[in-house]
Coordinates of C-alpha atoms and ligand atoms in Angstrom, one line a residue:
M9 CA 0.0 0.0 0.0
F10 CA 2.8 2.4 1.0
N11 CA 5.3 1.0 -1.5
T12 CA 5.6 4.3 -3.4
F13 CA 7.3 5.8 -0.3
F14 CA 9.6 2.9 0.4
P15 CA 13.3 3.8 0.0
H16 CA 15.6 1.3 -1.7
E17 CA 17.8 1.3 1.4
Y18 CA 17.5 2.6 5.0
I19 CA 20.8 3.5 6.7
D20 CA 21.5 5.1 10.1
S21 CA 23.6 7.9 8.8
T22 CA 25.0 9.4 5.6
Y23 CA 28.4 9.2 7.2
Q24 CA 28.2 5.4 7.4
I25 CA 27.7 4.8 3.7
D26 CA 30.4 3.0 1.9
F27 CA 30.5 5.3 -1.1
R28 CA 33.4 3.6 -2.8
R29 CA 31.3 0.5 -3.2
Y30 CA 28.6 2.4 -5.0
Y31 CA 31.2 3.9 -7.3
N32 CA 32.5 0.4 -8.1
Q33 CA 28.9 -0.5 -8.8
G34 CA 28.8 2.1 -11.5
Y35 CA 27.2 5.1 -9.7
R36 CA 28.8 8.5 -10.7
G37 CA 26.5 11.2 -9.3
I38 CA 25.0 11.8 -5.8
V39 CA 22.1 14.1 -5.0
F40 CA 22.0 15.1 -1.4
D41 CA 19.3 16.6 0.7
I42 CA 21.0 19.0 3.2
D43 CA 19.0 19.5 6.4
N44 CA 19.1 16.6 8.7
T45 CA 20.8 14.5 6.1
L46 CA 24.3 16.2 6.0
V47 CA 24.0 18.5 9.0
P48 CA 21.4 19.2 11.7
H49 CA 18.6 21.5 10.5
N50 CA 19.8 24.9 9.3
A51 CA 23.4 24.3 10.5
D52 CA 26.5 25.3 8.5
A53 CA 28.7 22.7 6.9
D54 CA 30.9 21.2 9.6
D55 CA 34.3 19.5 9.2
R56 CA 32.7 16.1 8.7
A57 CA 30.6 17.3 5.9
V58 CA 33.5 19.1 4.2
A59 CA 35.6 16.0 4.5
L60 CA 32.9 13.9 3.0
F61 CA 32.6 16.0 -0.1
Q62 CA 36.4 16.0 -0.5
K63 CA 36.4 12.3 -0.3
L64 CA 33.6 11.9 -2.8
R65 CA 35.4 14.1 -5.3
K66 CA 38.5 12.1 -4.8
I67 CA 36.6 8.9 -5.5
G68 CA 35.3 10.4 -8.7
F69 CA 31.7 11.4 -7.8
S70 CA 29.9 14.5 -9.0
T71 CA 27.5 15.9 -6.3
C72 CA 24.5 18.1 -6.3
L73 CA 22.6 19.5 -3.3
L74 CA 18.8 19.4 -3.7
S75 CA 17.0 21.6 -1.2
N76 CA 13.5 23.0 -0.9
N77 CA 15.0 25.9 1.0
K78 CA 15.9 29.3 -0.4
E79 CA 19.1 30.0 -2.1
S80 CA 20.7 31.9 0.8
R81 CA 20.4 28.8 3.0
V82 CA 21.9 26.5 0.4
Q83 CA 24.7 28.9 -0.4
R84 CA 25.6 29.3 3.2
F85 CA 25.9 25.5 3.6
N86 CA 27.8 25.2 0.3
E87 CA 30.4 27.8 1.0
Q88 CA 33.1 25.3 1.9
I89 CA 31.5 22.4 0.1
Q90 CA 31.6 23.8 -3.4
S91 CA 29.0 21.4 -4.9
E92 CA 26.5 21.9 -7.6
Y93 CA 23.1 22.8 -6.1
V94 CA 19.4 23.3 -6.8
F95 CA 17.4 25.5 -4.3
K96 CA 13.6 25.8 -3.9
A97 CA 13.5 22.4 -5.5
G98 CA 9.9 21.7 -4.8
K99 CA 10.6 18.1 -3.7
P100 CA 8.8 15.7 -4.3
L101 CA 8.1 17.2 -7.7
R102 CA 10.2 15.8 -10.5
R103 CA 11.6 19.0 -11.9
G104 CA 14.2 19.6 -9.1
Y105 CA 15.6 16.1 -9.5
E106 CA 15.7 16.6 -13.3
Q107 CA 17.7 19.8 -12.8
A108 CA 20.1 18.0 -10.5
L109 CA 20.7 15.3 -13.1
E110 CA 21.3 17.9 -15.7
K111 CA 23.9 19.6 -13.5
L112 CA 25.5 16.3 -12.7
G113 CA 25.5 15.1 -16.3
T114 CA 24.6 11.6 -15.0
T115 CA 21.7 9.3 -15.8
R116 CA 18.9 7.9 -13.5
E117 CA 20.8 4.6 -13.5
T118 CA 24.1 6.1 -12.4
T119 CA 22.8 8.5 -9.7
L120 CA 22.1 8.0 -6.0
F121 CA 19.8 10.1 -3.9
I122 CA 20.3 10.5 -0.1
G123 CA 17.8 12.2 2.1
D124 CA 16.0 11.9 5.5
Q125 CA 12.3 12.5 4.6
L126 CA 9.9 10.0 3.0
F127 CA 7.2 12.2 1.6
T128 CA 9.6 14.7 -0.1
D129 CA 13.1 13.2 -0.6
V130 CA 12.3 9.5 -1.1
W131 CA 9.0 9.9 -2.9
G132 CA 10.5 12.3 -5.5
A133 CA 13.5 10.1 -6.1
K134 CA 11.3 7.1 -6.6
R135 CA 9.1 9.0 -9.0
I136 CA 12.0 9.8 -11.2
G137 CA 13.6 6.4 -10.8
I138 CA 16.8 7.1 -8.9
H139 CA 18.2 4.7 -6.3
C140 CA 17.4 6.3 -3.0
I141 CA 18.8 5.8 0.5
L142 CA 16.8 7.0 3.4
V143 CA 18.9 8.1 6.5
K144 CA 17.7 8.7 10.0
P145 CA 17.3 12.5 10.6
M146 CA 20.2 14.0 12.5
N147 CA 18.3 16.4 14.7
P148 CA 15.5 15.1 16.9
K149 CA 14.2 18.7 17.5
E150 CA 12.3 19.8 14.4
E151 CA 9.8 22.3 13.3
I152 CA 6.2 21.6 14.1
Q153 CA 5.1 20.9 10.5
I154 CA 7.9 18.3 10.2
V155 CA 7.0 16.8 13.6
L156 CA 3.6 16.0 12.2
K157 CA 5.0 14.5 9.1
R158 CA 7.3 12.3 11.2
Y159 CA 4.2 10.6 12.7
L160 CA 3.0 9.6 9.2
E161 CA 6.6 8.6 8.3
K162 CA 6.7 6.3 11.3
L163 CA 3.6 4.5 10.1
V164 CA 5.0 4.0 6.6
L165 CA 8.4 2.9 8.1
H166 CA 6.5 0.4 10.3
F167 CA 5.2 -1.3 7.2
Y168 CA 8.5 -1.0 5.4
L169 CA 10.4 -2.7 8.2
K170 CA 7.8 -5.4 8.7
Q171 CA 8.0 -6.7 5.2
P172 CA 10.4 -9.6 5.2
N173 CA 13.4 -9.8 2.8
I174 CA 13.4 -12.8 0.5
V175 CA 16.7 -14.6 0.3
L176 CA 17.4 -16.9 -2.7
I177 CA 19.9 -19.7 -2.2
G178 CA 21.0 -22.5 -4.5
F179 CA 23.7 -23.9 -6.7
M180 CA 25.5 -21.8 -9.4
G181 CA 23.2 -21.4 -12.3
S182 CA 20.0 -22.2 -10.4
G183 CA 18.6 -18.8 -11.5
K184 CA 19.0 -16.8 -8.2
S185 CA 20.0 -13.6 -9.9
T186 CA 17.7 -13.8 -12.9
V187 CA 14.7 -14.7 -10.7
G188 CA 15.7 -12.3 -8.0
R189 CA 15.9 -9.3 -10.4
A190 CA 12.5 -10.1 -12.0
L191 CA 10.9 -10.7 -8.6
A192 CA 12.2 -7.4 -7.2
E193 CA 10.7 -5.5 -10.1
H194 CA 7.4 -7.4 -9.7
M195 CA 7.2 -6.7 -5.9
Q196 CA 8.8 -3.2 -6.0
Y197 CA 11.5 -4.5 -3.8
A198 CA 15.2 -3.6 -4.0
F199 CA 17.5 -6.3 -5.5
L200 CA 20.9 -7.2 -4.1
D201 CA 23.3 -9.9 -5.3
T202 CA 25.9 -10.9 -2.7
D203 CA 28.5 -11.7 -5.4
S204 CA 28.1 -8.2 -7.0
Y205 CA 28.1 -6.6 -3.6
I206 CA 31.4 -8.3 -2.8
E207 CA 32.9 -7.4 -6.1
A208 CA 32.0 -3.7 -5.6
R209 CA 33.2 -3.7 -2.0
E210 CA 36.5 -5.1 -2.9
G211 CA 36.9 -3.5 -6.3
M212 CA 37.8 -6.9 -7.8
T213 CA 35.9 -9.6 -9.7
I214 CA 35.2 -13.0 -8.0
P215 CA 37.8 -14.8 -10.2
E216 CA 40.4 -12.1 -9.2
I217 CA 39.5 -12.5 -5.5
F218 CA 39.9 -16.3 -5.7
E219 CA 43.1 -16.0 -7.6
Q220 CA 44.8 -13.3 -5.7
K221 CA 43.4 -13.8 -2.2
G222 CA 42.2 -17.4 -2.2
E223 CA 38.9 -19.1 -1.6
S224 CA 39.0 -18.9 2.2
Y225 CA 39.3 -15.1 2.0
F226 CA 36.3 -15.0 -0.2
R227 CA 34.3 -17.2 2.2
E228 CA 35.2 -14.9 5.1
L229 CA 34.0 -12.0 3.1
E230 CA 30.6 -13.7 2.5
T231 CA 30.1 -13.9 6.3
T232 CA 31.2 -10.3 6.8
V233 CA 28.8 -9.2 4.1
L234 CA 25.9 -11.1 5.7
H235 CA 26.6 -9.2 9.0
E236 CA 26.6 -5.9 7.0
L237 CA 23.4 -6.7 5.3
L238 CA 21.6 -7.6 8.6
K239 CA 22.2 -4.1 9.8
N240 CA 20.2 -2.3 7.1
T241 CA 18.6 -4.5 4.4
H242 CA 14.9 -4.2 4.2
N243 CA 12.3 -4.8 1.5
T244 CA 15.0 -6.5 -0.6
I245 CA 15.4 -9.7 -2.7
V246 CA 18.8 -11.0 -1.9
A247 CA 20.4 -13.4 -4.3
T248 CA 23.3 -15.3 -2.7
G249 CA 26.5 -16.9 -4.0
G250 CA 26.1 -20.7 -4.4
G251 CA 28.6 -21.5 -1.6
L252 CA 27.4 -18.9 0.9
P253 CA 24.9 -21.1 2.9
L254 CA 27.5 -23.8 3.5
A255 CA 29.2 -22.2 6.5
K256 CA 27.3 -22.9 9.7
E257 CA 27.4 -19.3 10.9
N258 CA 26.0 -18.2 7.6
S259 CA 23.0 -20.4 7.8
N260 CA 21.9 -18.7 11.0
L261 CA 22.5 -15.3 9.5
L262 CA 20.5 -16.1 6.4
S263 CA 17.5 -17.1 8.5
Q264 CA 17.7 -13.8 10.3
L265 CA 17.9 -11.9 7.0
G266 CA 14.6 -13.1 5.6
I267 CA 12.5 -15.9 4.2
V268 CA 15.0 -18.3 2.6
V269 CA 14.0 -20.0 -0.6
Y270 CA 16.1 -22.7 -2.2
L271 CA 15.9 -22.7 -6.0
K272 CA 16.6 -26.3 -6.7
A273 CA 17.8 -27.4 -10.1
G274 CA 19.2 -30.7 -11.4
E275 CA 22.6 -31.5 -12.8
D276 CA 21.6 -31.2 -16.5
T277 CA 19.8 -27.9 -16.0
I278 CA 22.8 -26.5 -14.2
Y279 CA 25.4 -27.8 -16.6
N280 CA 23.6 -26.3 -19.6
R281 CA 23.3 -22.9 -17.9
V282 CA 26.9 -22.6 -16.7
K283 CA 28.9 -24.5 -19.3
D284 CA 29.8 -21.4 -21.2
S285 CA 30.5 -19.0 -18.3
G286 CA 34.1 -18.3 -17.4
N287 CA 33.4 -16.4 -14.2
R288 CA 33.0 -19.3 -11.8
P289 CA 36.4 -20.3 -10.5
L290 CA 35.1 -23.6 -8.9
L291 CA 34.0 -24.9 -12.4
Q292 CA 37.3 -24.1 -14.2
V293 CA 38.3 -27.7 -14.2
E294 CA 38.7 -30.4 -16.8
N295 CA 35.4 -32.1 -16.1
P296 CA 32.9 -29.4 -14.9
R297 CA 30.0 -31.8 -15.2
Q298 CA 31.5 -34.2 -12.7
R299 CA 32.4 -31.3 -10.5
I300 CA 28.8 -30.1 -10.5
R301 CA 27.7 -33.6 -9.6
E302 CA 30.1 -33.9 -6.7
L303 CA 29.3 -30.4 -5.3
L304 CA 25.6 -30.9 -5.7
A305 CA 25.7 -34.2 -3.8
K306 CA 27.5 -32.3 -1.0
R307 CA 25.4 -29.2 -0.9
D308 CA 21.8 -30.2 -1.7
G309 CA 21.1 -31.4 1.8
I310 CA 22.6 -28.2 3.3
Y311 CA 20.5 -26.0 1.0
E312 CA 17.4 -27.9 2.1
N313 CA 18.2 -27.5 5.8
V314 CA 18.9 -23.9 5.6
S315 CA 15.8 -23.0 3.5
D316 CA 12.2 -22.3 4.6
E317 CA 11.0 -23.4 1.2
V318 CA 12.3 -25.5 -1.6
L319 CA 11.2 -24.8 -5.2
V320 CA 12.2 -27.3 -7.9
T321 CA 12.7 -25.0 -10.9
D322 CA 13.9 -27.3 -13.8
S323 CA 10.7 -27.2 -15.7
L324 CA 9.3 -23.8 -14.5
T325 CA 9.4 -20.5 -16.3
I326 CA 10.6 -17.4 -14.4
D327 CA 7.0 -16.2 -14.1
Q328 CA 6.0 -19.5 -12.5
V329 CA 8.8 -19.3 -10.0
I330 CA 7.9 -15.8 -9.2
G331 CA 4.2 -16.8 -8.7
K332 CA 5.2 -19.5 -6.3
I333 CA 7.5 -17.2 -4.2
R334 CA 4.8 -14.5 -4.1
K335 CA 2.5 -17.0 -2.4
L336 CA 5.0 -17.3 0.5
V337 CA 4.9 -13.7 1.5
Ligands
LIG407 C1 30.2 -20.1 -5.8 C2 29.2 -19.6 -6.5 C3 29.3 -18.3 -7.2 C4 30.4 -17.4 -6.5 C5 31.6 -18.1 -6.4 C6 31.5 -19.4 -5.6 C7 30.0 -21.5 -5.1 O1 28.0 -17.6 -7.2 O2 29.9 -17.0 -5.3 O3 32.1 -18.4 -7.7 O4 30.8 -21.8 -4.2 O5 29.0 -22.1 -5.5 P1 26.8 -18.0 -8.1 O6 26.0 -19.1 -7.4 O7 26.0 -16.8 -8.2 O8 27.3 -18.5 -9.4

């Protein structure tokens, strides 16, 4: 019912965001709300804010401030920040966001939005189709009209936080990412793939990580990432790497993260799907089919134990799989 107002992510503070990871994912521009997102309401830019924008510039981001406030307020904040800005933006109307994109020279796909209010910041960003991160407001003391809005926000956030994540597990090539992406679109959820998350976090591909740091390093990363996701992942379809559920610690973490669905596929289906892909280090062997058979025999029982639901997908279309998962939520 309130999906329109649901952010893609909900994080405690702007200053906790791992911006380099987003850069590695392909984002190049960031649109920021100012008040209560970067500094307390009406405050000047402090050292932390100045340092953040310096860091963002160094990473390679372009930035734009997007404020409903008047120009003098925005200019005062921007004195030491030196970012592009749009004032009297009229959020949640589209036009301010469009102006910001123009100033940044980025596209909807390569731009992030960060703000603290649902009915202005997030709603507008969702309307225009930018990935948006909601942060908790910095200043608990707010103007009266905002205090009223916060009550309604609380209600929407209650529903947002109540909806469970859906976690897809299963063997390489079982369709976790393909189904996950389609399901996320269908349910208006965010989508997150743990392999892509790890690649962006490390700035390396999975084969590079295996080659340069070793498989055990990769496995430790999978656990670290699960801990990170547990802190702030909501309303999200999570597709996991095929080996992630195997560690005992991870199976508990997965259950905490959401409803765990095992997409089960047989040896033939898997072999046909993965035989031409070169990005799975575990299958770069002389006889990949035999390797699949051996790994499947080891893993199938574990996947079944870890999951809340098993879906045999060999003869199902993506839409059929989605239909079955939807019935679970
Ligand atoms: C692995 C599966 C891969 C990736 C890594 C190891 C595994 O993910 O995490 O190559 O151990 O099964 P996909 O299942 O997305 O291919």
